[in-house]
CSV table of C-alpha atoms in Angstrom, one decimal:
chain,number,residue,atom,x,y,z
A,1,UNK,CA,0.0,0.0,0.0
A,2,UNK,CA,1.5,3.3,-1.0
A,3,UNK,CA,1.7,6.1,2.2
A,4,UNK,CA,-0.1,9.0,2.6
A,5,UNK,CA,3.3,10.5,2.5
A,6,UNK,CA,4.6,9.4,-0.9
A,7,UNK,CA,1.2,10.3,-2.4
A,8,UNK,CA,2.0,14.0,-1.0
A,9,UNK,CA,5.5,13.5,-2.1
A,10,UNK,CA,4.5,12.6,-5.7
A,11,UNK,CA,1.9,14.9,-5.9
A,12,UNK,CA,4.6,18.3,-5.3
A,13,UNK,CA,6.7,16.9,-7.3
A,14,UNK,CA,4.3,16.8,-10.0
A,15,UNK,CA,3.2,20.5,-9.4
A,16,UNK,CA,6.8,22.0,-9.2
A,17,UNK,CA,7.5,19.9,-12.7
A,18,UNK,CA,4.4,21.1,-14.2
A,19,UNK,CA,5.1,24.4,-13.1
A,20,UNK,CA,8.7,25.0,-14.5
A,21,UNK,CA,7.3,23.5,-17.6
A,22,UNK,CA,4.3,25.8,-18.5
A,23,UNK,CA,6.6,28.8,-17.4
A,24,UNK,CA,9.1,28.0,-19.3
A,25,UNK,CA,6.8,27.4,-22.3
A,26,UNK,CA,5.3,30.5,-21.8
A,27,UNK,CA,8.5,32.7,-21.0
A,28,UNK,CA,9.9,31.5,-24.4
A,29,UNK,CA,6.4,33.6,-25.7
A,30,UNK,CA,7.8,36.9,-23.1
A,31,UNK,CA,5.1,36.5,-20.7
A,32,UNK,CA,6.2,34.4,-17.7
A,33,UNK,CA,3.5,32.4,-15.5
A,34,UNK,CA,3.9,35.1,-12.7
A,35,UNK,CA,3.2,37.8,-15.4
A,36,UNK,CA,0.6,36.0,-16.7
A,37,UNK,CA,-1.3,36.2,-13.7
A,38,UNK,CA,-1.1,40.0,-13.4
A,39,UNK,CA,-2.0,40.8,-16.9
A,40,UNK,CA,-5.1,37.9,-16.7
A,41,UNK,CA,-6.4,39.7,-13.6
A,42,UNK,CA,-6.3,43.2,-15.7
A,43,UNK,CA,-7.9,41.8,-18.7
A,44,UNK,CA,-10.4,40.2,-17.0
A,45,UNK,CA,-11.6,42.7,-14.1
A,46,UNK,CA,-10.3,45.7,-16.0
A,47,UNK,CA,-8.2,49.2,-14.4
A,48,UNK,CA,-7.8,48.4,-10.6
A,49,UNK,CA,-5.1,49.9,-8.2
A,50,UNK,CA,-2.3,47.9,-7.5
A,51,UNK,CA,-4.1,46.8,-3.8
A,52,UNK,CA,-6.8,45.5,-4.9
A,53,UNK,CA,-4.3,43.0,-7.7
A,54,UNK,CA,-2.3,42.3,-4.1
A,55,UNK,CA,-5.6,41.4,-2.5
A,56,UNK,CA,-6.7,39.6,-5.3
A,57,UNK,CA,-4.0,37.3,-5.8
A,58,UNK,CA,-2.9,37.1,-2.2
A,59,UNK,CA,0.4,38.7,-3.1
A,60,UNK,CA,2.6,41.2,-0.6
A,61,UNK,CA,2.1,44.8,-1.9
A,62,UNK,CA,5.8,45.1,-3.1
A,63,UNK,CA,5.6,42.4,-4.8
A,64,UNK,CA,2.9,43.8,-6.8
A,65,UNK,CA,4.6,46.7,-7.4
A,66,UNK,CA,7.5,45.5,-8.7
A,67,UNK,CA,5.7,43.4,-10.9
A,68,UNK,CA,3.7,45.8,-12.4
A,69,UNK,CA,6.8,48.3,-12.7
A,70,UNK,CA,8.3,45.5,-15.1
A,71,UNK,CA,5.4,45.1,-16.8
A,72,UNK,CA,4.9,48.9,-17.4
A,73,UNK,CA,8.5,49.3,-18.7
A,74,UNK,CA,8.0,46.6,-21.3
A,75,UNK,CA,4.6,48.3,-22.5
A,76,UNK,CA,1.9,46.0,-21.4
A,77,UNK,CA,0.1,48.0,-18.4
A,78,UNK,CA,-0.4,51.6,-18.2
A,79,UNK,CA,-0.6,53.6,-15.1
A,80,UNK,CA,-2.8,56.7,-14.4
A,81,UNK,CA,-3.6,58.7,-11.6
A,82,UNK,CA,-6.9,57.6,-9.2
A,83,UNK,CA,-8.9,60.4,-9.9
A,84,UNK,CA,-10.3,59.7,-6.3
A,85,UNK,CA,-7.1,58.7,-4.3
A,86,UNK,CA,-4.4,61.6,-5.4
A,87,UNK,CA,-1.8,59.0,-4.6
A,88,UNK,CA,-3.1,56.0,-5.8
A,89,UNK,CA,-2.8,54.2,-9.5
A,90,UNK,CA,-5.1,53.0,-11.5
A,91,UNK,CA,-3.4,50.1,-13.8
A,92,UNK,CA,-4.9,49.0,-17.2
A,93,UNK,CA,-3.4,46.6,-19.4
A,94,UNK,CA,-2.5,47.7,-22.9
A,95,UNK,CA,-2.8,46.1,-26.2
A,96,UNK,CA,0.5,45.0,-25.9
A,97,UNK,CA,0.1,43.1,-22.8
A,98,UNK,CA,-3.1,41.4,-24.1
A,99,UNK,CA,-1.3,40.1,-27.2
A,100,UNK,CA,1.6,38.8,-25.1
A,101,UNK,CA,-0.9,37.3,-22.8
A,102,UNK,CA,-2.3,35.5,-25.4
A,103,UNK,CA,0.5,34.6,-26.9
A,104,UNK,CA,1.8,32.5,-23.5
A,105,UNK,CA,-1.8,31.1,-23.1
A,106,UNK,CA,-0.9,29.3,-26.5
A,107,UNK,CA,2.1,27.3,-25.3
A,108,UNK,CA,0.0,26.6,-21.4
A,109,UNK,CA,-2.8,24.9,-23.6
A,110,UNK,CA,0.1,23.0,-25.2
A,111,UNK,CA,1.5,21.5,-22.8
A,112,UNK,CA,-1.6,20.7,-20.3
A,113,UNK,CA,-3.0,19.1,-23.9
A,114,UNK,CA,0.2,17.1,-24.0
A,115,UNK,CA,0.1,16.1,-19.9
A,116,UNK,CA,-3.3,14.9,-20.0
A,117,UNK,CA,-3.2,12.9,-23.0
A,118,UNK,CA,-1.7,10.5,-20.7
A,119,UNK,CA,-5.1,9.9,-18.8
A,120,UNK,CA,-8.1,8.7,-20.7
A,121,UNK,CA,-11.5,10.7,-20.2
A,122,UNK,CA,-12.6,8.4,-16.8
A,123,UNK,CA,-9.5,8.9,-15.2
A,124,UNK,CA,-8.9,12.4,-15.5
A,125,UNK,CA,-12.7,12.8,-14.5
A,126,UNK,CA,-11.4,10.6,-11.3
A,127,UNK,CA,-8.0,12.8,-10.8
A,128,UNK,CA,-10.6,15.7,-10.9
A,129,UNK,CA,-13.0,14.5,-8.4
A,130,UNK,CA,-10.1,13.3,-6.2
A,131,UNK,CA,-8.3,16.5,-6.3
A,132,UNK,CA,-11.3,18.2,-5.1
A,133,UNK,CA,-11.5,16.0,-2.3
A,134,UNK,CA,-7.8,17.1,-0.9
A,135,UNK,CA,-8.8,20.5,-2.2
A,136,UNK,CA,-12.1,20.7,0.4
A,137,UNK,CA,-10.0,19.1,2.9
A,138,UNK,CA,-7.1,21.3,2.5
A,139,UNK,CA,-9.7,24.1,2.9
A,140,UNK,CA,-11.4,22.5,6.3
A,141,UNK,CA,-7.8,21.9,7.9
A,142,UNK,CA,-7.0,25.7,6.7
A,143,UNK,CA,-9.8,27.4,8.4
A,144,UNK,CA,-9.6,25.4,11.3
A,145,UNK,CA,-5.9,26.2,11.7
A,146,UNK,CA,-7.4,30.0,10.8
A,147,UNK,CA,-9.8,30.1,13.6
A,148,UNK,CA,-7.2,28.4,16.6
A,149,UNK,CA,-4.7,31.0,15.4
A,150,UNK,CA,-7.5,33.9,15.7
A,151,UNK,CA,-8.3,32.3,18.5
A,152,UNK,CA,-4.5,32.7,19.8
A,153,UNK,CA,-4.3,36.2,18.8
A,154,UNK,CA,-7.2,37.3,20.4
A,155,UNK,CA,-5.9,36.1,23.5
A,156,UNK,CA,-2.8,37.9,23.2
């Protein structure tokens, strides 16, 4: 019987792969996976401040910033003042960044097309029952780690 452990092992192992491939497949198109992320939030919500993207995507401010700072020198956002926060931005992405967006998305489809041709249609609709599963689970051990550590601060 396989552990719980290897599973898990396996499992990151498979994620990190997956991710370095579908970055590097779309960095090859200019528009790395973190980039992607920032320019797909834009063109799908539209002009937002950079707080709200940090919110959004559970990223620290700076990180954001700098993000979108590379982004902005290499055309594919715009930034313009908040015309009700004086020091606040308002980022849009440009024409620019949608093409390059789309342009990655191209090489992403590739390779997922490629990594699930290795399941037939009945197992990958098992994988994707399964890995909602350990997704709700992750999400019940999450929140009730969340509420003992509010639970901890509060009695700080």
């Amino acid at each position: 019987m396989t552990e719980k452990i290897q599973v898990a092992e396996r499992l990151f192992e498979l994620y990190h792969r997956v991710h370095r491939l579908v970055n590097a497949s779309m960095s090859e198109e200019g528009v790395s996976l973190a980039r992607s992320k920032f320019l797909f939030y834009l063109s799908e919500l539209g002009p937002c401040r950079c707080a709200d993207i940090a919110s959004a995507l559970s990223f620290a401010p700076r990180t954001v910033t700098e993000a979108i700072d590379g982004l902005e020198r290499d055309g594919m956002v715009v930034r313009v003042p908040d015309p009700e926060d004086r020091r606040a931005k308002i980022i849009s992405i440009t024409d620019l960044g949608r093409t390059g967006l789309e342009a990655a998305l191209q090489p992403r489809r590739q390779v997922i097309e490629q990594l699930f041709s290795a399941l037939d249609d009945a197992e990958r609709t098992d994988l994707y029952r399964l890995l909602g599963r350990l997704g709700d689970k992750a999400c019940e051990i999450g929140t009730s780690r969340m509420i003992g550590y509010e639970r901890q601060a509060e009695a700080a």
